mmCIF file of C-alpha atoms and ligand atoms in Angstrom:
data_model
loop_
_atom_site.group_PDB
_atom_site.id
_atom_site.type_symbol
_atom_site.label_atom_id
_atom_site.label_comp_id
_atom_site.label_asym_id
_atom_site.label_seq_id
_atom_site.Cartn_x
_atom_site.Cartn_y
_atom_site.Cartn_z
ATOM 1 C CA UNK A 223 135.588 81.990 231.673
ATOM 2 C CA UNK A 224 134.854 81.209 235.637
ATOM 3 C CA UNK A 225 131.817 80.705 236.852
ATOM 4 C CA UNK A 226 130.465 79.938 240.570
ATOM 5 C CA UNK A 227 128.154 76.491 240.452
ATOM 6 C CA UNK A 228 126.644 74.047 242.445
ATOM 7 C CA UNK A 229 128.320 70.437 242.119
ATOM 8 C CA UNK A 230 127.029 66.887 242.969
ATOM 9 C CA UNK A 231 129.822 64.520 242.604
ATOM 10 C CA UNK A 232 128.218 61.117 244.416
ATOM 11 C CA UNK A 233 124.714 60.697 244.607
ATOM 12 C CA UNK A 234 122.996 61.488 248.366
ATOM 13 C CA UNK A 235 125.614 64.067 248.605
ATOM 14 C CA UNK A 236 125.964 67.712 248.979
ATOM 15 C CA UNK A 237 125.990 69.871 246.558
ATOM 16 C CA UNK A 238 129.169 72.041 246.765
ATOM 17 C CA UNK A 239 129.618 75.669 245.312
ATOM 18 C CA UNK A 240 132.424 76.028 243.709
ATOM 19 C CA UNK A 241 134.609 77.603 240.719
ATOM 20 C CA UNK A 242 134.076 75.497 237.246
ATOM 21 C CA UNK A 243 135.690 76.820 234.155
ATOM 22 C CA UNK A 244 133.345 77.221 231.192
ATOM 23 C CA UNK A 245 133.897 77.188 228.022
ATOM 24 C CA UNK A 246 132.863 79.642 225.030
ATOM 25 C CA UNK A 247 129.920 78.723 223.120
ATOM 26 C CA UNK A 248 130.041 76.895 220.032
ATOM 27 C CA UNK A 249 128.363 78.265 216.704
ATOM 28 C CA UNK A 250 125.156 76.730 218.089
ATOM 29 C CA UNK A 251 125.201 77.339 221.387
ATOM 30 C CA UNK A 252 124.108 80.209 224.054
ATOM 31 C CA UNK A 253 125.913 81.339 226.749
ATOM 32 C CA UNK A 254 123.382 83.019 229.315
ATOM 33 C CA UNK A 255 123.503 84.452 232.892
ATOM 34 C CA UNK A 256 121.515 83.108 234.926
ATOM 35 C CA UNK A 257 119.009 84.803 236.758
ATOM 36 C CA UNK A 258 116.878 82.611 238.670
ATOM 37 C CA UNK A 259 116.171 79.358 238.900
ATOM 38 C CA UNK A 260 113.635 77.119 240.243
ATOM 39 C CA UNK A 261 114.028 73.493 242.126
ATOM 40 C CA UNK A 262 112.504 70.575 240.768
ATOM 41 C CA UNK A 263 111.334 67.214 241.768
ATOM 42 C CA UNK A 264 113.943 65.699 239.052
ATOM 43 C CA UNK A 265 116.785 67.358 240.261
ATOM 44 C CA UNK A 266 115.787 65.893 243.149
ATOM 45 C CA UNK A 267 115.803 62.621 242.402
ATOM 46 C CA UNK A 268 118.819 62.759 240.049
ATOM 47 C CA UNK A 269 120.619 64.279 243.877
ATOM 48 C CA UNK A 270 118.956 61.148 246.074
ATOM 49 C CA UNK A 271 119.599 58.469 243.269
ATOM 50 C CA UNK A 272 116.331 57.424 242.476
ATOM 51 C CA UNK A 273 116.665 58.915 238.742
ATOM 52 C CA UNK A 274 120.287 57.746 237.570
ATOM 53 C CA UNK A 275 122.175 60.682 236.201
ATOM 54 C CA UNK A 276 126.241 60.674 234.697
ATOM 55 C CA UNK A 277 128.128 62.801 237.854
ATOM 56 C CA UNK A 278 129.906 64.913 239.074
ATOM 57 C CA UNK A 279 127.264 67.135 236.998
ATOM 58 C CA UNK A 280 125.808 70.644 237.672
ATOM 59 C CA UNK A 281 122.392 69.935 238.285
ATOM 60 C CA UNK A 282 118.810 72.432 237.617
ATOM 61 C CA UNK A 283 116.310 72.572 234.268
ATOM 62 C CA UNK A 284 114.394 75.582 234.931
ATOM 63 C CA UNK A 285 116.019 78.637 234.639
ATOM 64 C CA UNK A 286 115.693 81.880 233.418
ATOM 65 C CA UNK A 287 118.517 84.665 232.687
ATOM 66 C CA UNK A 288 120.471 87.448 229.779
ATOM 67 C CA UNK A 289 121.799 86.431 227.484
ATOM 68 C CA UNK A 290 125.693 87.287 227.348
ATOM 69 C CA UNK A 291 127.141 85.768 223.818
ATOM 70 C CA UNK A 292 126.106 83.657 221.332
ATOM 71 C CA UNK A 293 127.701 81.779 218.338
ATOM 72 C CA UNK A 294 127.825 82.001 214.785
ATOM 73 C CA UNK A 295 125.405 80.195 213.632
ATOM 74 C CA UNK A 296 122.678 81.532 216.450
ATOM 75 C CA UNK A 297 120.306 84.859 214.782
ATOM 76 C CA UNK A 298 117.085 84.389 217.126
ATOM 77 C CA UNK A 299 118.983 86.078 220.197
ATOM 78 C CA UNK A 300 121.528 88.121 220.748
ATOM 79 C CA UNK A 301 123.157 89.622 223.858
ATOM 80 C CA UNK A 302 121.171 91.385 226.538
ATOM 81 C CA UNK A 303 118.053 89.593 225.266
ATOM 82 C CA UNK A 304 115.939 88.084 228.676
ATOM 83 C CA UNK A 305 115.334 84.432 228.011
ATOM 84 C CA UNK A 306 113.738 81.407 229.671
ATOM 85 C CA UNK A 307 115.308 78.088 229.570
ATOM 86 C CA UNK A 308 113.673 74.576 227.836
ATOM 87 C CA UNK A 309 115.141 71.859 228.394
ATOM 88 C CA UNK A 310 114.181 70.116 225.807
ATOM 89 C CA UNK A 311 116.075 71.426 222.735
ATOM 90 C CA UNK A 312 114.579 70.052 219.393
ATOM 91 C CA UNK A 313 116.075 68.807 216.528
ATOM 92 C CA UNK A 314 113.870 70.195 214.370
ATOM 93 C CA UNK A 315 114.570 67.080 211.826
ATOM 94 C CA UNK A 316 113.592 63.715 213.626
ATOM 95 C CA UNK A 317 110.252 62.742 212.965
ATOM 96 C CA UNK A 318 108.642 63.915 216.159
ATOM 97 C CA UNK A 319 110.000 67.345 215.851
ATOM 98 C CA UNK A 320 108.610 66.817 212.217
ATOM 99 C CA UNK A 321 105.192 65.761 213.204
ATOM 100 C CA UNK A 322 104.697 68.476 215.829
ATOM 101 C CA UNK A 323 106.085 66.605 218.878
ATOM 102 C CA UNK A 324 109.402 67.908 219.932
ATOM 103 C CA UNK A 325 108.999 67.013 223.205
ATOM 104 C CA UNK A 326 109.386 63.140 221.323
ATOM 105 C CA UNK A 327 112.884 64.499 220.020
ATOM 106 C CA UNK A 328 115.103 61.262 219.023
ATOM 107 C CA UNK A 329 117.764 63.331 218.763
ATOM 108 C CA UNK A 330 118.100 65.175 221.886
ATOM 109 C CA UNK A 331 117.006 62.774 223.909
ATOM 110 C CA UNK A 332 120.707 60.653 224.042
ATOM 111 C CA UNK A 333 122.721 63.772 224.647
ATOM 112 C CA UNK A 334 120.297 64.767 227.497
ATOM 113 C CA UNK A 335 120.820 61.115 229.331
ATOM 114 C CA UNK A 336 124.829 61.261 228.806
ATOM 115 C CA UNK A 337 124.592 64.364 230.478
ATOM 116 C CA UNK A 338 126.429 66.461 227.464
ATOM 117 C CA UNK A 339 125.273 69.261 225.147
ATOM 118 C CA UNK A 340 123.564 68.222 221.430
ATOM 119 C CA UNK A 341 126.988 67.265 220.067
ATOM 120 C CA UNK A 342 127.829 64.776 222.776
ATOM 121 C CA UNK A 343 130.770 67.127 224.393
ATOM 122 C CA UNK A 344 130.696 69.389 228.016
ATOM 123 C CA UNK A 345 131.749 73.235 228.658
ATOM 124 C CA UNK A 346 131.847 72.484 231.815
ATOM 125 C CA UNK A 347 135.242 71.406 233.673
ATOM 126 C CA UNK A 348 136.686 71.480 237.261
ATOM 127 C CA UNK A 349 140.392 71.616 236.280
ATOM 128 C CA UNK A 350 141.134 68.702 234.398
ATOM 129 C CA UNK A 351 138.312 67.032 235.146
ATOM 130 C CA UNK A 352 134.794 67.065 232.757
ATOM 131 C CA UNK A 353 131.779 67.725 234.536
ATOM 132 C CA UNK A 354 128.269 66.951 233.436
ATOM 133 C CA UNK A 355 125.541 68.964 232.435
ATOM 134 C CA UNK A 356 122.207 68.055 233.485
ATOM 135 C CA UNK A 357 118.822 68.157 230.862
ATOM 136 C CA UNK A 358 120.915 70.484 228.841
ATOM 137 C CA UNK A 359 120.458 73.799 230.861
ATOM 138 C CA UNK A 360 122.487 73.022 234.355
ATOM 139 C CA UNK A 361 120.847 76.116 235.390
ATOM 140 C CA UNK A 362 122.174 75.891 239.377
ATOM 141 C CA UNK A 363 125.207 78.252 238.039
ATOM 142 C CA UNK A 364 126.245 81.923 237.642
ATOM 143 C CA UNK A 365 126.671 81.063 234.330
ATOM 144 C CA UNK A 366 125.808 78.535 231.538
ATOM 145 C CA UNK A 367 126.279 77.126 227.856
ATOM 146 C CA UNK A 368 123.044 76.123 226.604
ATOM 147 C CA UNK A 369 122.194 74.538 222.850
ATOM 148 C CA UNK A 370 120.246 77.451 220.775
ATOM 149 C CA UNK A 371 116.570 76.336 220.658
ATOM 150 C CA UNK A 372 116.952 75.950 224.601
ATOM 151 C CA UNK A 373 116.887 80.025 224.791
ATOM 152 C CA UNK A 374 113.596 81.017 224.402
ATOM 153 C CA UNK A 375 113.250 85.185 224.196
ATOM 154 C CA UNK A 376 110.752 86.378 226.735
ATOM 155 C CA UNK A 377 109.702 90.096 227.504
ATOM 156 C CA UNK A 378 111.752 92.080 229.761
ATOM 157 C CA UNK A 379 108.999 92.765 232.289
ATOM 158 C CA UNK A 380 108.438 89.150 233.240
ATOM 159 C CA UNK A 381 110.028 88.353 236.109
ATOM 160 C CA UNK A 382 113.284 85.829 235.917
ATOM 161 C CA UNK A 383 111.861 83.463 238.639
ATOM 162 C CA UNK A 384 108.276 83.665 236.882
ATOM 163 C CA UNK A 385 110.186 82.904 233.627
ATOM 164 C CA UNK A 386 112.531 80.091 235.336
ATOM 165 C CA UNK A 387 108.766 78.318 236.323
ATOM 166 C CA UNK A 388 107.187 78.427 232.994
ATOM 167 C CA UNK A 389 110.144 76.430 231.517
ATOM 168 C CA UNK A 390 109.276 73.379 233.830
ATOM 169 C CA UNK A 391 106.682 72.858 236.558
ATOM 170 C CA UNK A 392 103.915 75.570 234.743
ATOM 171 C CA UNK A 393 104.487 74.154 231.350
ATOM 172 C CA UNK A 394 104.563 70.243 232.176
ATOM 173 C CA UNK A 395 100.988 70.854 234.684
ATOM 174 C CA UNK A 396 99.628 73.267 232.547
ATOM 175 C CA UNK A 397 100.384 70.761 228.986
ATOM 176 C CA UNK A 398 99.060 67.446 231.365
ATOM 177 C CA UNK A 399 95.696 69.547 231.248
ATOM 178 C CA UNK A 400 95.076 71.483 228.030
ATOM 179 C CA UNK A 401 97.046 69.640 225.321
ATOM 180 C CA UNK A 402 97.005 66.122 226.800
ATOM 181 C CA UNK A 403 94.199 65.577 228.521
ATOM 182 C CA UNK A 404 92.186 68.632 226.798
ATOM 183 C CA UNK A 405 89.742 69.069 229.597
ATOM 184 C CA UNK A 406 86.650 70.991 228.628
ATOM 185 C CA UNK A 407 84.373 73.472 230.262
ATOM 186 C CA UNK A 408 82.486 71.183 232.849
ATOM 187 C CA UNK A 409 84.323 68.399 233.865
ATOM 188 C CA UNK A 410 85.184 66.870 237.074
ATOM 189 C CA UNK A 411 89.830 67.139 237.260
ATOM 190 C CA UNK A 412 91.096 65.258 239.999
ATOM 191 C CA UNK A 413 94.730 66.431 240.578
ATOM 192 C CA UNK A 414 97.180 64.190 242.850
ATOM 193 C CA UNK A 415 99.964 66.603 244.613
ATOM 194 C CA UNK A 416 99.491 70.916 244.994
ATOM 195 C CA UNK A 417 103.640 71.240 244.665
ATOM 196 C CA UNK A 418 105.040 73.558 241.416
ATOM 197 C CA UNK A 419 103.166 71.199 239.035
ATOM 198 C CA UNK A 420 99.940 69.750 240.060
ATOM 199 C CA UNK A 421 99.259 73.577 241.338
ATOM 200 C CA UNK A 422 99.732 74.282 237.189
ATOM 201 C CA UNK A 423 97.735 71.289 236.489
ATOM 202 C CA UNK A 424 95.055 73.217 238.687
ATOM 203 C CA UNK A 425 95.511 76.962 237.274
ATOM 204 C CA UNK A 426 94.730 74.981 233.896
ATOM 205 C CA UNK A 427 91.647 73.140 234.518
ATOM 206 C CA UNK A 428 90.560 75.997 236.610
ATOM 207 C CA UNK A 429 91.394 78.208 232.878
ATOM 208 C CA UNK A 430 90.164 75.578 230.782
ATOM 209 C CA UNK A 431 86.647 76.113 232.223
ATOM 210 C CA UNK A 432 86.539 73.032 234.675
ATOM 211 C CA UNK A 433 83.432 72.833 236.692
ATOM 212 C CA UNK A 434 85.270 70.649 239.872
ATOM 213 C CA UNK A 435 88.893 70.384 240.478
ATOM 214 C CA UNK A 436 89.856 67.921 243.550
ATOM 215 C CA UNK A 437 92.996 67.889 245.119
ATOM 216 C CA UNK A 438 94.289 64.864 246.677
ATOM 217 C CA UNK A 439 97.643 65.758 248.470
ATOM 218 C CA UNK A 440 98.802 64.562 252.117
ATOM 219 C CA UNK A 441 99.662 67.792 253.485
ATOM 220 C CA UNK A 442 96.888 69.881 255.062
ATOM 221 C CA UNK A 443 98.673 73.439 254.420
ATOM 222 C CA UNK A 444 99.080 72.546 250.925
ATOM 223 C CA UNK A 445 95.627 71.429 250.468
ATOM 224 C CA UNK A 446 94.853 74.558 251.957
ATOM 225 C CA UNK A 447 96.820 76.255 249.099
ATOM 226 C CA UNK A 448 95.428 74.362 246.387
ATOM 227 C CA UNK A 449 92.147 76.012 247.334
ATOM 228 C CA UNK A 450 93.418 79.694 246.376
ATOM 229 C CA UNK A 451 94.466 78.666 243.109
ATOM 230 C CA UNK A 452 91.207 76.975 241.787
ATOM 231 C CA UNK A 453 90.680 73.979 243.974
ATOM 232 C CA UNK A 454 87.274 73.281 244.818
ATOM 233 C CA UNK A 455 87.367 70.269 246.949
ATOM 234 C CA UNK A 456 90.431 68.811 248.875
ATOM 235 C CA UNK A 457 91.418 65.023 249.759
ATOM 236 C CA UNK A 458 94.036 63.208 251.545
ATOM 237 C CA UNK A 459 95.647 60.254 249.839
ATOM 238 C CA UNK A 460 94.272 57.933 252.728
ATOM 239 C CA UNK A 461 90.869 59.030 252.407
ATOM 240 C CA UNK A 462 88.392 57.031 249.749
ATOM 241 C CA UNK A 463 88.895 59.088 247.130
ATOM 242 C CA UNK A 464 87.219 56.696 244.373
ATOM 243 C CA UNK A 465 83.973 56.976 246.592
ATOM 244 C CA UNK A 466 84.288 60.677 247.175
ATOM 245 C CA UNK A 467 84.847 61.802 243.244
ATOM 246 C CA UNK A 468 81.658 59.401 242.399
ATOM 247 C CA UNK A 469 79.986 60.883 245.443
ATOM 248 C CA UNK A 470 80.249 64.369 242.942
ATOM 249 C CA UNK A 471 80.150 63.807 240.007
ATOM 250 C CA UNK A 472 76.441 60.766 239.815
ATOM 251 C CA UNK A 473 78.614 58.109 241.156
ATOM 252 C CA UNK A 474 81.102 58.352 237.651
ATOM 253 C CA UNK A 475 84.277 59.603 238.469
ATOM 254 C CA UNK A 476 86.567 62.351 237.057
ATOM 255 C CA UNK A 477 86.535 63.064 233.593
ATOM 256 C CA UNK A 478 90.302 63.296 233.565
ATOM 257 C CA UNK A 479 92.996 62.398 236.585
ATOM 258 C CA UNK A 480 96.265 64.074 236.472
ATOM 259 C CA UNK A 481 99.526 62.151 238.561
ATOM 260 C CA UNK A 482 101.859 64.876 239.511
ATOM 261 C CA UNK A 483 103.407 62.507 241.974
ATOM 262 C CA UNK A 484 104.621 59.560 240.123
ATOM 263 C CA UNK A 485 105.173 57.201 243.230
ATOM 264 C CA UNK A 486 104.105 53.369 243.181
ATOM 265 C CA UNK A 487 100.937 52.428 243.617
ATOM 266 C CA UNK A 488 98.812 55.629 243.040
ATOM 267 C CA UNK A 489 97.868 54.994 239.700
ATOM 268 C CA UNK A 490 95.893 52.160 241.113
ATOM 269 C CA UNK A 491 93.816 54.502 242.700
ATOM 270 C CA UNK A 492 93.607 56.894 240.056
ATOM 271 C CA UNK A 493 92.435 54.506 237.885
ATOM 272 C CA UNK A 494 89.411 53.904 240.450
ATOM 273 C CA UNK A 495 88.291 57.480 240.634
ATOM 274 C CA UNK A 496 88.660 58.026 237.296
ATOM 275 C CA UNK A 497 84.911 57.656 235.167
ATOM 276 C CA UNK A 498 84.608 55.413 231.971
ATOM 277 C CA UNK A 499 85.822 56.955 229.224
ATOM 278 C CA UNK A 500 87.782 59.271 230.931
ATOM 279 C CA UNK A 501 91.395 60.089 230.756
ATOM 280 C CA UNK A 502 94.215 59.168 233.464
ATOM 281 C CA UNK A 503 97.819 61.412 232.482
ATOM 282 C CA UNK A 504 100.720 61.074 234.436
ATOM 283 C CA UNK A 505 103.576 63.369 234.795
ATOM 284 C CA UNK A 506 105.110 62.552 237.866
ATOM 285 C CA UNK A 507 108.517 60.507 236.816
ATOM 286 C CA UNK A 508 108.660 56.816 238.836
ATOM 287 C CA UNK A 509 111.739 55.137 239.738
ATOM 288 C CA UNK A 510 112.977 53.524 236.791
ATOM 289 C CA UNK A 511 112.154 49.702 237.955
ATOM 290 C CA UNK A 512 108.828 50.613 239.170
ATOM 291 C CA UNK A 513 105.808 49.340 236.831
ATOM 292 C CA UNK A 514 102.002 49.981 236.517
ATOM 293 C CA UNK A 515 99.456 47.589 237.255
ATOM 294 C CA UNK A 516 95.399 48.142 236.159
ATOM 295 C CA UNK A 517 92.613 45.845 236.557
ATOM 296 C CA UNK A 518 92.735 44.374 232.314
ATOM 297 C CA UNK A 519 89.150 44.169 232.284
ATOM 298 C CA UNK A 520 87.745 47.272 233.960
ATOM 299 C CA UNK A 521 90.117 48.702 231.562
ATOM 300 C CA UNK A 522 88.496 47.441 228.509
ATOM 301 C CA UNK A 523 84.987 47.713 229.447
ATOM 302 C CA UNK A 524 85.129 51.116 230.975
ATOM 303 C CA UNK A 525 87.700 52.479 227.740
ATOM 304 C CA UNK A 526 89.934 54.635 230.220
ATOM 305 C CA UNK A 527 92.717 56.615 228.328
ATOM 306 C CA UNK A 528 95.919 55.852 230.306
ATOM 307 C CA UNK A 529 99.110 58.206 229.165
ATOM 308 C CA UNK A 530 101.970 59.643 229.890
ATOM 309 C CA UNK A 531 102.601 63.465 229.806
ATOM 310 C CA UNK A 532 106.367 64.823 229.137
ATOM 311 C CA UNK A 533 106.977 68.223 229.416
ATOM 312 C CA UNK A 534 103.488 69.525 228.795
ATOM 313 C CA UNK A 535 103.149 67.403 225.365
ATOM 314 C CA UNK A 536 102.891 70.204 223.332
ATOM 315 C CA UNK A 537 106.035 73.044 221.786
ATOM 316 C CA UNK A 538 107.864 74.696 224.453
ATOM 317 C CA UNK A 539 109.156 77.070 222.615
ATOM 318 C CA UNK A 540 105.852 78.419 221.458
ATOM 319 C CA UNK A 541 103.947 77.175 224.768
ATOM 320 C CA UNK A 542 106.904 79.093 227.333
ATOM 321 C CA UNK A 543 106.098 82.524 225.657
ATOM 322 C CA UNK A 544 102.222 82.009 225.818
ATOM 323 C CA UNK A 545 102.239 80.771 229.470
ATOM 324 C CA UNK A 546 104.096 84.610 229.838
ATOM 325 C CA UNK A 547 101.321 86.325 228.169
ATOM 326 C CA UNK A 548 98.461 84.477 230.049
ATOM 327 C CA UNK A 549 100.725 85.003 233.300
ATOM 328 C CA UNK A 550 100.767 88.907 232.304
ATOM 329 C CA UNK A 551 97.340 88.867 231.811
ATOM 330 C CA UNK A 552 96.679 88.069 234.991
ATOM 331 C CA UNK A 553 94.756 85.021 234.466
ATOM 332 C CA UNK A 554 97.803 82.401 235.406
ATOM 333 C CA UNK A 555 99.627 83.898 238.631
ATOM 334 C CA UNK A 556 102.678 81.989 238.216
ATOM 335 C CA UNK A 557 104.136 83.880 240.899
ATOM 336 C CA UNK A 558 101.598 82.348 243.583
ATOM 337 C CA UNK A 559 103.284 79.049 243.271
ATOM 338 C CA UNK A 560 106.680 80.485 244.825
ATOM 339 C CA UNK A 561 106.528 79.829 248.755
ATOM 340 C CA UNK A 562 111.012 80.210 248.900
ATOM 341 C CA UNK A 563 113.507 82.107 247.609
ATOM 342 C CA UNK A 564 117.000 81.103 248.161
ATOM 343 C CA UNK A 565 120.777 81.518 247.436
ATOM 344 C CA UNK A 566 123.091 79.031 245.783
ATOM 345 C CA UNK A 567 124.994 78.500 248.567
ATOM 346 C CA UNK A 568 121.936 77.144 250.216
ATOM 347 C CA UNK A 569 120.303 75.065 247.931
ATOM 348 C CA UNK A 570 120.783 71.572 249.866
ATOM 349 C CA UNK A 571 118.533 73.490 252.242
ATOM 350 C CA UNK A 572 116.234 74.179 249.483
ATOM 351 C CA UNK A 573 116.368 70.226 248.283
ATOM 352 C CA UNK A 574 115.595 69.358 251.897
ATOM 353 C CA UNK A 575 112.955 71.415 251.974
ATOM 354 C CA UNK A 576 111.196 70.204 249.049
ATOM 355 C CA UNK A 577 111.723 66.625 249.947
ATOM 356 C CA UNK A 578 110.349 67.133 253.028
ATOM 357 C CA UNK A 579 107.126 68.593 250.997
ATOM 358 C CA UNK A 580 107.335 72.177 252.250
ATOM 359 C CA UNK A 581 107.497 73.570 249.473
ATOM 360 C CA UNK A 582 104.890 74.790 246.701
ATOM 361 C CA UNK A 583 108.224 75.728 244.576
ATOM 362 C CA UNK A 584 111.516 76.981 245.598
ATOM 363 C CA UNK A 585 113.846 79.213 243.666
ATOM 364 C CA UNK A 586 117.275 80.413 243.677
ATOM 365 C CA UNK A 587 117.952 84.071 242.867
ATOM 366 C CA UNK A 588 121.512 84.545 241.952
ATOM 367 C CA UNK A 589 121.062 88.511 241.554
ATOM 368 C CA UNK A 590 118.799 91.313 242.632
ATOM 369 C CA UNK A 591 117.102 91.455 240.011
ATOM 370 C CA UNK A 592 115.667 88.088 240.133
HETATM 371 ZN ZN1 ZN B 91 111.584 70.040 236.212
HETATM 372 ZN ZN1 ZN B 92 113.912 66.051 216.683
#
C-alpha cells in the first residue's frame, strides 16, 4: 500500500512529507493507522545528529492509532482494535524479558539501532530505495508496520494523543519515579526539566504520596506549569539548588533526584542536592561521547544510588494500559501535558518548537478524531 510520511534523509535536515510504499505485515507484525502522535526529545536528537540514527528513516516512537490488519501468527488484536504504541517490543525469551525486565531486551535492542523491524528487514521503501524505521514504531506516518508486542490494546474512550503520551514521555517519567526510584509518601523529589517527561516524573511523585516536589527548569512559564501539576517549589538551573533543597528538607537533600534533561554537567549538581542515601535516576539520553563525573568519596561515604532509567524500568505492556486507567480516573491528567497540536506537514515547526523549549509536549493529529 501508499502511505503519506515524514522523511529525514541527512541529519539537520527537513523532514519532507511524502509518498512511501509499505509493505503488508508479516505473520508477526501489525499494520496500524495512525492516529496521533507525540514529539519527543529523541526524535529530536536522532533529526539534529546528536543521537546517531541509520537514514533516510521515518522518524516518531509514541504513537497511538486502529488497527487495520494483522498477520498470522498475531491473536491479541485484530482489526478495528484502538492501540497504543511501545517501542520497545520484547522478546519474551532473552533473559531480561525472562527476569521481568523487557525494557533490558537483548534481542530487540540490535534491530531497534539498525533501524529495521525484529527480523532485521524494512516495510518501508521510497521506490527502490529502503528506508529506515525508527525505535520500531516510525509513528510520523499515515500508516505503519509495527512488530506484535509493540500494539498494546487500549479502551476506545481514551483519547489517541493521550494514548500516543503514555507510550513514551508518561511511562519513562512516571517508571523514573515509582518503579525505579520507588519514592514513598514523604519525601523530598527534585525533578530537573517540566517538558512531556519530568512533568510525568512530577504527576508520579505527586501520586506516590511525595511530601515536596522541586522543579528545577530554566524557563519561567514552564516552571509556572510545573506548579499545576504537583510542583511545590520551583528553581532555575543557575540558582543554588544544593543549598535550597537542604534549606527544606534539615539541610539533607532530596530523597530521590530525577534527570529528565540528560545534558553534561547536571548530574554534578544533582548529585549535590541529592541527601545520603538517597537515589539520583536519570532518563534524559546524553550525547553518546559525553561521560559522568562524581566526587568518588562523597559517593562512598554518603551511599548515593546513581542509575539509569529506560523507558520507565518496568513492563510497558502492562504499565501503558494502567497509566490509561489512572489517566481515566482522573488522578493522572495526561492530557495537561499537551500545550500543541499539529499536522504532519508541519512537524519541523513542531521540532523547532520543542528545541527551542516551548513546548510541554507537542503532537501530531493525522485525523479528526485524534
Ligand atoms: Zn520518546
Ligand atoms: Zn528479550
Amino acid at each position: 500500500m501508499r502511505t503519506r510520511a515524514a522523511v529525514l534523509h541527512e541529519q539537520a535536515g527537513p523532514m519532507r512529507t511524502t509518498e512511501l510504499t509499505l509493505d503488508d505485515p508479516r505473520e508477526d507484525e501489525v499494520l496500524v493507522r495512525i492516529a496521533a502522535t507525540g514529539v519527543c526529545a529523541s526524535d529530536a536528537h536522532t533529526r539534529s545528529g546528536r543521537i546517531p540514527s541509520p537514514l533516510p528513516a521515518v522518524l516518531g516512537h509514541e504513537g497511538a492509532g486502529v488497527v487495520v490488519a494483522v498477520g498470522a501468527k498475531v491473536s491479541h488484536v485484530a482489526p478495528g482494535d484502538h492501540v497504543a504504541l511501545s517501542w520497545l517490543p520484547p522478546c519474551g525469551r532473552c533473559r531480561y524479558c525472562l527476569s521481568g525486565r523487557p525494557v533490558l531486551c537483548v534481542a530487540s535492542a540490535p534491530a531497534l539501532l539498525a533501524g529495521t523491524l525484529l527480523d532485521g528487514t524494512v516495510r518501508l521503501h521510497d521506490g527502490d530505495r529502503d528506508v529506515h524505521h525508527y525505535s520500531f514504531l516510525s509513528t510520523f506516518a499515515e500508516y505503519s508496520v509495527v512488530p506484535a508486542p509493540s500494539a498494546v490494546p487500549i479502551p476506545e474512550e481514551v483519547p489517541f494523543a493521550v494514548a500516543a503520551l503514555a507510550g513514551c514521555a508518561v511511562l519513562t517519567g512516571y517508571g523514573a519515579v515509582v518503579n525505579r526510584a520507588r519514592v514513598a509518601p514523604g519525601h523530598t523529589v527534585l525533578v530537573y526539566g517540566a517538558g512531556g517527561v519530568g512533568l510525568s516524573a512530577v504527576m508520579a511523585a505527586r501520586l506516590s504520596g511525595a511530601e515536596q516536589i522541586v522543579v528545577c527548569e530554566p524557563r519561567p512559564d514552564k516552571r509556572e506549569g510545573a506548579r499545576t501539576l504537583g510542583a511545590t517549589h520551583t528553581v532555575a538551573p543557575d540558582d543554588d539548588v544544593g543549598g535550597f533543597l537542604r534549606s527544606l528538607t534539615g539541610g539533607f537533600g532530596a530523597d530521590v533526584t530525577i534527570d529528565a534533561v540528560g545534558s553534561e554537567g547536571l548530574l554534578e549538581q544533582a548529585f549535590d542536592a541529592t541527601a545520603p542515601g538517597g537515589t539520583i535516576v536519570c532518563v534524559g539520553v546524553p550525547a553518546p561521547s559525553a561521560s559522568v563525573r562524581v566526587p568518588a568519596a562523597r559517593f562512598v561515604r554518603e551511599e548515593k544510588y546513581l542509575t539509569g532509567s529506560l523507558y520507565g524500568s518496568g513492563r510497558p505492556t502492562i504499565d501503558i494500559p494502567n497509566l490509561l486507567g489512572l489517566y481515566a480516573a482522573g488522578r493522572l491528567p495526561i492530557d495537561r501535558l499537551i500545550s500543541r497540536r499539529y499536522t504532519l506537514d508541519r512537524l519541523d515547526e513542531a521540532f523547532d518548537d520543542l528545541e527551542a523549549g516551548r513546548l510541554r509536549r507537542g503532537v501530531v493529529i493525522m485525523d479528526a478524531s485524534g
